Tab-separated table of C-alpha atoms and ligand atoms in Angstrom:
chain	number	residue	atom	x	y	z
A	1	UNK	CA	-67.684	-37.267	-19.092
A	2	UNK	CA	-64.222	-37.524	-18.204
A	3	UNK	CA	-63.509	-39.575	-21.699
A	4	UNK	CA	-65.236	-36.961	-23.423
A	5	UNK	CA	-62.804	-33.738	-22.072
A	6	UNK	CA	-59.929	-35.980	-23.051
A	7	UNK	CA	-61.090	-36.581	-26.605
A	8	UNK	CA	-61.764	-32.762	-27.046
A	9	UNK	CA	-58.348	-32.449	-25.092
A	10	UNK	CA	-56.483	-34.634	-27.623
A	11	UNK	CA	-57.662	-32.514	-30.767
A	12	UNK	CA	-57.102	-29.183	-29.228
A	13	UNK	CA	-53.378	-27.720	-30.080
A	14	UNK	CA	-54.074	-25.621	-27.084
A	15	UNK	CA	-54.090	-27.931	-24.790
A	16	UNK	CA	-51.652	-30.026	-26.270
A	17	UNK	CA	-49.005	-27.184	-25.558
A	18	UNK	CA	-50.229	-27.067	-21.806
A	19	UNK	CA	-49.926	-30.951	-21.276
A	20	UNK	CA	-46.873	-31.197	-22.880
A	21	UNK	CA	-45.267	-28.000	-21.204
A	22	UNK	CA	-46.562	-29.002	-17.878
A	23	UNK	CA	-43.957	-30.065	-15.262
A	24	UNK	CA	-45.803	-33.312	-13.834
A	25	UNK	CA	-47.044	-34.905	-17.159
A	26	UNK	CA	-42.658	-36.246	-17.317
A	27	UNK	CA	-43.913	-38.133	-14.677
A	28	UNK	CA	-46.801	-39.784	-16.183
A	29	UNK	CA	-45.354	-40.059	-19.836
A	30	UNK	CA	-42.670	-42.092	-18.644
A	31	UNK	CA	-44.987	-44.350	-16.910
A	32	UNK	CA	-46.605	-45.770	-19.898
A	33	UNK	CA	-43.482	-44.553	-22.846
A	34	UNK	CA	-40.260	-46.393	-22.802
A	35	UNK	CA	-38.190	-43.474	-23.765
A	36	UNK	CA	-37.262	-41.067	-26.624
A	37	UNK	CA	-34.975	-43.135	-28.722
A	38	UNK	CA	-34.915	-46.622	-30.716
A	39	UNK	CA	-32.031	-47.690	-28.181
A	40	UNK	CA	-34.544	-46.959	-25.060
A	41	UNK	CA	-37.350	-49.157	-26.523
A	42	UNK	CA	-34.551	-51.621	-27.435
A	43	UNK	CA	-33.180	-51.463	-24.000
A	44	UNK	CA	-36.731	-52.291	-22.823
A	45	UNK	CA	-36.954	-55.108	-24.921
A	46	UNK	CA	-34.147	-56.891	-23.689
A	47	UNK	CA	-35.334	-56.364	-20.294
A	48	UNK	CA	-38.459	-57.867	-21.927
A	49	UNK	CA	-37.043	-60.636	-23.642
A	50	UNK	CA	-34.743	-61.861	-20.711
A	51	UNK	CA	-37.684	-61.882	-18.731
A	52	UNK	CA	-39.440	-64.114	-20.707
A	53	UNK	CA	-41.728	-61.686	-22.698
A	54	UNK	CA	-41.684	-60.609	-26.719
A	55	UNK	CA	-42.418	-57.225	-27.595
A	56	UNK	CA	-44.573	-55.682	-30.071
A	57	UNK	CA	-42.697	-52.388	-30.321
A	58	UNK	CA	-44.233	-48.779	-31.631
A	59	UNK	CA	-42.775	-45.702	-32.945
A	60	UNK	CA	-45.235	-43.149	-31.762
A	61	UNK	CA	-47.162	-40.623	-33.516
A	62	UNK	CA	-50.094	-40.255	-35.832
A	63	UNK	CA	-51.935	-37.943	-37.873
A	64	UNK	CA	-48.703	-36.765	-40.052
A	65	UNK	CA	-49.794	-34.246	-42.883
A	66	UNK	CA	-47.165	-34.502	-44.731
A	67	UNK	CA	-45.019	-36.270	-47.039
A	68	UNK	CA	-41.797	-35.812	-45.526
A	69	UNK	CA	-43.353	-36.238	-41.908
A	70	UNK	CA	-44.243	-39.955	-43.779
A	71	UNK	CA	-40.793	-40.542	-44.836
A	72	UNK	CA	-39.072	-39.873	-41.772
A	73	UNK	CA	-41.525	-42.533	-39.517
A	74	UNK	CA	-40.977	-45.388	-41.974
A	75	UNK	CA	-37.145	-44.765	-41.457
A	76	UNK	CA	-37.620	-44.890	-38.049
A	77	UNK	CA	-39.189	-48.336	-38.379
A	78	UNK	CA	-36.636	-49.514	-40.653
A	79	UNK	CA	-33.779	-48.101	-37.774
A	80	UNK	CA	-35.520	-49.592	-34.925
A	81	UNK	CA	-35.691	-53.053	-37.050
A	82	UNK	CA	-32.105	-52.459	-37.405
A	83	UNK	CA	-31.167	-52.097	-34.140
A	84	UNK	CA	-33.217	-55.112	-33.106
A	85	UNK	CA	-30.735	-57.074	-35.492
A	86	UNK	CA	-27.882	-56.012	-34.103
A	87	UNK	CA	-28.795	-56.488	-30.583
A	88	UNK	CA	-30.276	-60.348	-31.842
A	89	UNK	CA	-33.453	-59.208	-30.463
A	90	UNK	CA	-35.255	-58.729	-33.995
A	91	UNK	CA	-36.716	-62.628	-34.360
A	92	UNK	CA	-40.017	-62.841	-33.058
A	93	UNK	CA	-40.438	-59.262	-32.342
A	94	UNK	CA	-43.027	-57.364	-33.845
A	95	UNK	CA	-43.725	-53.530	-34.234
A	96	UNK	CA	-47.022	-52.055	-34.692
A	97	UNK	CA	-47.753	-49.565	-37.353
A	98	UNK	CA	-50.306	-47.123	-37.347
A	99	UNK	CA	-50.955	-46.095	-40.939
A	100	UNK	CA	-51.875	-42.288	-40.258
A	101	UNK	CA	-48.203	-42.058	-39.334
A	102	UNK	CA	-46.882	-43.020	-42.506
A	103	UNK	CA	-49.410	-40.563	-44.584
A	104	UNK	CA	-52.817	-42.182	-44.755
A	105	UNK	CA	-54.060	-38.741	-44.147
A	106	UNK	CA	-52.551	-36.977	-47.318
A	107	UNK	CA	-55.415	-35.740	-49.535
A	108	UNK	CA	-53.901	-36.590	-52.265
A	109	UNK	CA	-52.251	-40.411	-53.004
A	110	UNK	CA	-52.453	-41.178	-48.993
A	111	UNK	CA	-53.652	-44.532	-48.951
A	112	UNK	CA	-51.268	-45.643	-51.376
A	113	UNK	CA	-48.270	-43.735	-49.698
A	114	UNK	CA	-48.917	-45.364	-46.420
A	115	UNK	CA	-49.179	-48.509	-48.107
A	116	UNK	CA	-46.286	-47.828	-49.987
A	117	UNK	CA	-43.829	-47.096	-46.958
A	118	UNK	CA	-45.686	-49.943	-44.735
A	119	UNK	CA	-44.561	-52.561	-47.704
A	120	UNK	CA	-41.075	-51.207	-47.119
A	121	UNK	CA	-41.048	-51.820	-43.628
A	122	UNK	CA	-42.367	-55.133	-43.759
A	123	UNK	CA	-39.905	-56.246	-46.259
A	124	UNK	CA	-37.132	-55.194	-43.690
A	125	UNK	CA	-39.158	-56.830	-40.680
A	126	UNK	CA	-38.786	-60.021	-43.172
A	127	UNK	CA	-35.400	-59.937	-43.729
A	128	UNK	CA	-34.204	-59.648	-40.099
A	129	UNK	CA	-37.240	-62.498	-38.335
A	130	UNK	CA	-39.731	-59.534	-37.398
A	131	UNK	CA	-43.393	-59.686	-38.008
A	132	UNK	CA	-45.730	-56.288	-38.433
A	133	UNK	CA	-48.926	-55.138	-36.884
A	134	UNK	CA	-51.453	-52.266	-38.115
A	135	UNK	CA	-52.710	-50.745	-35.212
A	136	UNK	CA	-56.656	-49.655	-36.103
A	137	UNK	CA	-57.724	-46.284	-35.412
A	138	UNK	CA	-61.043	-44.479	-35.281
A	139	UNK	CA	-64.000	-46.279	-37.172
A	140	UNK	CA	-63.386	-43.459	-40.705
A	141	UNK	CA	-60.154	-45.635	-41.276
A	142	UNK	CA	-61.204	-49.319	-40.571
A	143	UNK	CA	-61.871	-49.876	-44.114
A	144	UNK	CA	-58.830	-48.314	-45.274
A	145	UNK	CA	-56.473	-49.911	-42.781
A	146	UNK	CA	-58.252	-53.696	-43.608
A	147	UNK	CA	-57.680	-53.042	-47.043
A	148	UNK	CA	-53.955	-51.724	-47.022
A	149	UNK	CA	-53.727	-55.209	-44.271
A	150	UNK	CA	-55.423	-57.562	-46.987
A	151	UNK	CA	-52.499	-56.229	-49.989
A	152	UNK	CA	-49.494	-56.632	-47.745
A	153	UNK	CA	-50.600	-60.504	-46.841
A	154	UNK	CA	-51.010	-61.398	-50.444
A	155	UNK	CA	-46.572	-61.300	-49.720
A	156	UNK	CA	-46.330	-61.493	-46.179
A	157	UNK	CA	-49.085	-63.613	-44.961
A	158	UNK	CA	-47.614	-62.747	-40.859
A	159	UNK	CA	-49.472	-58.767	-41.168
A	160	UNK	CA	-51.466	-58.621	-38.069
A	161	UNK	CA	-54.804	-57.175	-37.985
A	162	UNK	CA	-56.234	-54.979	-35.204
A	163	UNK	CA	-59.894	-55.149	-34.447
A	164	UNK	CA	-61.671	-53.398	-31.954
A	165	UNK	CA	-64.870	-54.781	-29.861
A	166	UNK	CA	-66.392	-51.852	-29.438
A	167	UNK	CA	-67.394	-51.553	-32.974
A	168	UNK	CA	-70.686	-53.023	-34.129
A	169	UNK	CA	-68.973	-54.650	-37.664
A	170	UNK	CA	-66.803	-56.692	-36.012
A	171	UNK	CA	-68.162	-59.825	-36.078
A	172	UNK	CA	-68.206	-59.318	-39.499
A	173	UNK	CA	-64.699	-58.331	-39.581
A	174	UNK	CA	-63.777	-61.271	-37.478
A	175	UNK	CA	-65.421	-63.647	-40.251
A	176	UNK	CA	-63.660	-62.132	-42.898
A	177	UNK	CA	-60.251	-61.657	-42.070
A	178	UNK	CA	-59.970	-64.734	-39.391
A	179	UNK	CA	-58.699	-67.618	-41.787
A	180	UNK	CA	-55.678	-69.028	-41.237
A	181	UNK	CA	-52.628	-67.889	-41.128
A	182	UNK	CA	-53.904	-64.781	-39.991
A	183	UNK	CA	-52.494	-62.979	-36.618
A	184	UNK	CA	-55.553	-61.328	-35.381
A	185	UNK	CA	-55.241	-58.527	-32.080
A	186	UNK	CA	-58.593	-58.349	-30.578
A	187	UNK	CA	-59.180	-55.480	-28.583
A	188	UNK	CA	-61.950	-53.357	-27.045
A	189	UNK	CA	-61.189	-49.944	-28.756
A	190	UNK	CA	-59.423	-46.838	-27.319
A	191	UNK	CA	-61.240	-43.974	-29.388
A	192	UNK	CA	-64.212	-42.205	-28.561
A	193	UNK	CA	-66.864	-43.607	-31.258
A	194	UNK	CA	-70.568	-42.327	-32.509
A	195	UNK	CA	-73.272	-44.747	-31.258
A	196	UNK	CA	-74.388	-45.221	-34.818
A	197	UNK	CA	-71.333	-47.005	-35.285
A	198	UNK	CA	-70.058	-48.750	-31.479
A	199	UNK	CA	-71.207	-50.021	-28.331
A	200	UNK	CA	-71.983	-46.829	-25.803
A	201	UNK	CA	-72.179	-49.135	-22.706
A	202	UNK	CA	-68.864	-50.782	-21.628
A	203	UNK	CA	-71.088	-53.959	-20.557
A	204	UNK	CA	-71.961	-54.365	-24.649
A	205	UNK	CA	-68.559	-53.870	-25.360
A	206	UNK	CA	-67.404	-56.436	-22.656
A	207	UNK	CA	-70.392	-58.840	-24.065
A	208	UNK	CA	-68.797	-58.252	-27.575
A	209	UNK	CA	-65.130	-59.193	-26.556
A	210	UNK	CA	-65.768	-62.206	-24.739
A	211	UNK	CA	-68.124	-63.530	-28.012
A	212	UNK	CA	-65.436	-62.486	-30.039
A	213	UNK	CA	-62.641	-63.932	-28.036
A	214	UNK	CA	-64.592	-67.406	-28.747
A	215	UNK	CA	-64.546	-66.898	-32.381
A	216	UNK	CA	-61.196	-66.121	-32.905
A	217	UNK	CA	-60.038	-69.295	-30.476
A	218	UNK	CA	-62.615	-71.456	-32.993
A	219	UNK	CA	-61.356	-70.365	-35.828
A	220	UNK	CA	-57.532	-71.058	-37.198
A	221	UNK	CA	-56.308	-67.774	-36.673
A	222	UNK	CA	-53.368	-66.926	-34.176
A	223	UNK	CA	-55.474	-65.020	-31.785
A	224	UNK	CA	-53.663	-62.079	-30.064
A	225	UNK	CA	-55.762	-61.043	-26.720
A	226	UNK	CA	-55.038	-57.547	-25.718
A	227	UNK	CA	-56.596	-56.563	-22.545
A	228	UNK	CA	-55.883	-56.018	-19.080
A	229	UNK	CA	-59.318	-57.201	-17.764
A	230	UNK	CA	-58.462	-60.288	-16.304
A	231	UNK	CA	-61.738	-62.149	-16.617
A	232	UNK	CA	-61.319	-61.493	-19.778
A	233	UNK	CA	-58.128	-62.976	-19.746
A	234	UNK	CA	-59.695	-65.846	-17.621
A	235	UNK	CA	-62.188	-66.490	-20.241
A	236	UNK	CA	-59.761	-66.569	-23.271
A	237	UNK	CA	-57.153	-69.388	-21.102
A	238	UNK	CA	-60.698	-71.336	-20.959
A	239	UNK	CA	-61.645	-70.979	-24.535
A	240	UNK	CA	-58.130	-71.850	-25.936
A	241	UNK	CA	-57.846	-74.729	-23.922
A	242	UNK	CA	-61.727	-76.022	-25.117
A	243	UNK	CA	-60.272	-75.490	-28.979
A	244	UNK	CA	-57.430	-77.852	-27.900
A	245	UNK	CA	-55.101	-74.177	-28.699
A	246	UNK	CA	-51.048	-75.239	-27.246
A	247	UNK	CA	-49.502	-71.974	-25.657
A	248	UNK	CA	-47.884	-70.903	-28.866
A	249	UNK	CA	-50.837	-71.095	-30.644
A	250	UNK	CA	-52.574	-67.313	-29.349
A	251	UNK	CA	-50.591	-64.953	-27.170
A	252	UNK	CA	-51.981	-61.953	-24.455
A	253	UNK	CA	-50.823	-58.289	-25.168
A	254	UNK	CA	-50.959	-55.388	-22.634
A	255	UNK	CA	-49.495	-52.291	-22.846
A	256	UNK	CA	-46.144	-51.326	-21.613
A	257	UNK	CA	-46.572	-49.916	-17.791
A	258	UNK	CA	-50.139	-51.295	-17.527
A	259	UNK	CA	-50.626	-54.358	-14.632
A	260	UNK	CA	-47.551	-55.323	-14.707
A	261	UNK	CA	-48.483	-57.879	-12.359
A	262	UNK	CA	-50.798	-59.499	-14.453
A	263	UNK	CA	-48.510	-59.308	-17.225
A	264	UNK	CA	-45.998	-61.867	-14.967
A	265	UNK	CA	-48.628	-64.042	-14.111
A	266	UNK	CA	-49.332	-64.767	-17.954
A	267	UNK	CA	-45.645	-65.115	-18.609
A	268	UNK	CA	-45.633	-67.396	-15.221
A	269	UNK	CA	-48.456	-69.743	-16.280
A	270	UNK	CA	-46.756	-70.583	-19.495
A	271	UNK	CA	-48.866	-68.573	-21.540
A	272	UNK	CA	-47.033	-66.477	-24.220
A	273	UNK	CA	-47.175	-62.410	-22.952
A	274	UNK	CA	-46.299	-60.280	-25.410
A	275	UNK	CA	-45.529	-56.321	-24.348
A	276	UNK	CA	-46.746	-53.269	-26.640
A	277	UNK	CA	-43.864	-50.868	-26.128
A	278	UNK	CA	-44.144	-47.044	-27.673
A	279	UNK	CA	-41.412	-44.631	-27.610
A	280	UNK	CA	-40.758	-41.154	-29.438
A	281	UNK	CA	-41.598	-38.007	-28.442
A	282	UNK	CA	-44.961	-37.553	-30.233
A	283	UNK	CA	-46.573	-39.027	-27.384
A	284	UNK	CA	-49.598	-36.688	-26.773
A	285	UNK	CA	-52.358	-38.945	-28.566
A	286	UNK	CA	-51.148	-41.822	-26.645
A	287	UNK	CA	-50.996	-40.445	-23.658
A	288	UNK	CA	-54.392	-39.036	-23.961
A	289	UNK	CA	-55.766	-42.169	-24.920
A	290	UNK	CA	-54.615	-44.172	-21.990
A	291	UNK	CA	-55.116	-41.306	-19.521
A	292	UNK	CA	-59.212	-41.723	-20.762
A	293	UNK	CA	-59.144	-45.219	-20.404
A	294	UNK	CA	-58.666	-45.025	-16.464
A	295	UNK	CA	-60.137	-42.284	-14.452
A	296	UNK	CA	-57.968	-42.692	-11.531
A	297	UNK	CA	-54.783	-41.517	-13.966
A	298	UNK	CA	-56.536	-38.526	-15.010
A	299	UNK	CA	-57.419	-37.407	-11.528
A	300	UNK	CA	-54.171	-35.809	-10.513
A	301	UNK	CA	-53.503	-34.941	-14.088
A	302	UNK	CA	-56.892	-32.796	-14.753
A	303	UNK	CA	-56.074	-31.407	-10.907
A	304	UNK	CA	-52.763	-30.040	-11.583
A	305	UNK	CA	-53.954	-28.545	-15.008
A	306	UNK	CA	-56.997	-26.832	-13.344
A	307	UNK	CA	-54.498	-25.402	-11.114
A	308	UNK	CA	-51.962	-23.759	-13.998
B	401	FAD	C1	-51.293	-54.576	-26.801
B	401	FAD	C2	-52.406	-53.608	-27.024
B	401	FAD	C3	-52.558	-53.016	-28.258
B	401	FAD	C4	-53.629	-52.145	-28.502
B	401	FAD	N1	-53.835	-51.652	-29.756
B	401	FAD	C5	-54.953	-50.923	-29.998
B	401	FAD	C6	-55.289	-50.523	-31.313
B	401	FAD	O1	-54.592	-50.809	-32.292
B	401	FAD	N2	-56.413	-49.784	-31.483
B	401	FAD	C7	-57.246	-49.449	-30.433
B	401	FAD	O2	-58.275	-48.809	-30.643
B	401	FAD	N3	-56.927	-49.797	-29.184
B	401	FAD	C8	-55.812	-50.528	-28.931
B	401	FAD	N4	-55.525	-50.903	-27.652
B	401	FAD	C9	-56.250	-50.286	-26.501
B	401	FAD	C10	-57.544	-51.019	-26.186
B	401	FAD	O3	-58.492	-50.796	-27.192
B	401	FAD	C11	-58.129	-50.545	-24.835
B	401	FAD	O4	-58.415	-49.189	-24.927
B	401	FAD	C12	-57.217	-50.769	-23.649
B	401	FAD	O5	-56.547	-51.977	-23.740
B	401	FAD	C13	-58.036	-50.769	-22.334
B	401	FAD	O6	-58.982	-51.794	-22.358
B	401	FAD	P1	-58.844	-53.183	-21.570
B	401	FAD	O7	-59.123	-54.268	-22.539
B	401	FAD	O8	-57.547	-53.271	-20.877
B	401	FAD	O9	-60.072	-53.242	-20.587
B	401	FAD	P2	-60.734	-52.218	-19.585
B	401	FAD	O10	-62.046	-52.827	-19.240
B	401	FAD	O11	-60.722	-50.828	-20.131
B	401	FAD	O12	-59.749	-52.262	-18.350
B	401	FAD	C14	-59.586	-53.423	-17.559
B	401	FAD	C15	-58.586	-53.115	-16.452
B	401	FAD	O13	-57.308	-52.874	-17.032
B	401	FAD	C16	-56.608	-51.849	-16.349
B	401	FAD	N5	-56.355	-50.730	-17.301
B	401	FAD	C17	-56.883	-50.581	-18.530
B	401	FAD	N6	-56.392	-49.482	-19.148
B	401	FAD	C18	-55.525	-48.911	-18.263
B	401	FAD	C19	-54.691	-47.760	-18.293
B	401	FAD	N7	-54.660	-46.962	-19.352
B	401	FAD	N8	-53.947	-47.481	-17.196
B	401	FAD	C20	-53.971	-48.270	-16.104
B	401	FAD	N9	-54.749	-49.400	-16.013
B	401	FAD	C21	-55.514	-49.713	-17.076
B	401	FAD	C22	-57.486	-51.451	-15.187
B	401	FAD	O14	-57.130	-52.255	-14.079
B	401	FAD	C23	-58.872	-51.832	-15.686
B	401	FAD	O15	-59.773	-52.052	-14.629
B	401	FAD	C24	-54.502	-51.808	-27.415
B	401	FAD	C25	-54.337	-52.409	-26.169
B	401	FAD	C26	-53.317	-53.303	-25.963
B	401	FAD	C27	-53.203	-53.965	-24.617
């Protein structure tokens, strides 16, 4: 129910405006957003680093109509790589991408635009030690986004995949795209889905993530568990250490201000912890996405707004 008023929420300009006008939602943005700039998230990632995480680091927004809009978020990649350099922070970082940012969306030429600016940014990411990640949206794209994933590897074989649990196809996905040296982020999905096409009940997504975590550990991928459930995370230490899998050989991601707790006590078994860190000011979609994921954010939030 509550899921369902924030995915109507997150579509509607209206009350975009009235979330992002609203006094309290500083509060909450900054929880889970590491600032406006490239030098905030880069700040944060030496905070990371000399705490003994690596970063995956995001320039937010998504959904950009036009060409310019494009332009202007693969410079911001190419800045941010950049800045990583100069602060020595850029090897073994990686930034996630998502490819409606960068134009996917543009009637005309859009898959190849996106493409187009995500090769540039990957060449930079190569030059300076970085690797790349495409974040994977709603189900409509998953072709697109595997396909724009498959032509950047045939040159830089590091391109991460994203795939999400909660879809039905992804054990097929997993089969296909799981062959070494593939970097593979299994997650359980953060958008609202059709039942013709996902798991409706979180137990068949939480089935679906555990079988997958399995596959990916048996196969010679590097796989990249991003979750906060910690039997989940309990499970994947177990199934790395049946496939005989070294520390370095898969990695847990959570998101920046999400159990931070747990996120030490990955880093403090040894395990490798990797943070997802977004920062910009098109944070709306984001924030809307992890506000749906946890009722007892919203509460306060939907309170307040009732209240306007
Ligand atoms: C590094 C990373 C990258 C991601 N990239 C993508 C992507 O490209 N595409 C995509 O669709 N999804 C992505 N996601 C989001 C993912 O799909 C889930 O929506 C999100 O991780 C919540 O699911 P969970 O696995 O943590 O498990 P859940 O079962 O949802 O949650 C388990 C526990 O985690 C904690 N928790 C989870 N979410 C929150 C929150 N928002 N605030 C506070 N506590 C929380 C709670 O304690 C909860 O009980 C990513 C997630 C991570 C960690």
């Amino acid at each position: 129910m509550i899921s369902a008023l924030l995915d109507r929420a997150s579509r509607s300009s209206r009350s975009r405006h009235l979330v992002e006008t609203f006094p309290l939602t500083r509060r909450v943005v900054d929880r889970f957003v590491a600032g406006e700039t490239s030098r905030d998230a880069v700040e944060v990632a030496a905070a990371l680093a000399a705490s003994g995480m690596r970063v995956s680091i995001d320039v937010l927004g998504e959904d950009v109509v036009d060409g310019g809009g494009a332009r202007r978020t693969g410079q911001a990649y190419v800045d941010l790589l950049q800045l990583l350099d100069e602060r020595g922070l850029a090897s073994g970082a990686d930034v996630s991408l998502k490819l409606s940012a960068l134009g996917r969306a543009l009637p005309q030429g859009g898959e190849a635009m996106a493409a187009e600016h995500a090769h540039g940014i990957c060449e930079v990411a190569a030059s300076v030690g970085s690797t790349v990640t495409l974040d994977m949206e709603d189900h409509t794209t998953v072709d697109s986004t595997l396909r724009i994933g498959e032509q950047l590897r045939a040159t830089f074989p590091w391109v991460a995949t994203v795939l999400q649990s909660n879809l039905r196809r992804t054990d097929g996905d997993i089969a296909a795209v799981a062959d070494p040296p593939a970097r593979v982020r299994l997650v359980k999905g953060a958008y609202r889905e059709p039942g013709t096409v996902a798991h409706e009940r979180k137990r068949d997504v939480d089935r679906a993530y555990a079988r997958q975590i399995e596959a990916l550990m048996a196969s010679g991928c590097h796989p990249m568990i991003a979750t906060h459930d910690p039997a989940m995370l309990e499970h994947a230490r177990a199934s790395a250490a049946r496939h005989g899998r070294a520390p370095g050989d898969w990695e847990v991601q959570m998101l920046f201000g999400v159990r931070t707790d747990l996120q030490r006590q990955v880093r403090d078994r040894g395990d490798t912890m990797r943070v997802y860190v977004p920062f910009g000011t098109d944070w709306y979609g984001y924030l809307m996405r992890r506000l749906a994921e946890r009722p007892a954010n919203v509460v306060f939030f939907l309170r307040a707004l009732a209240g306007r």
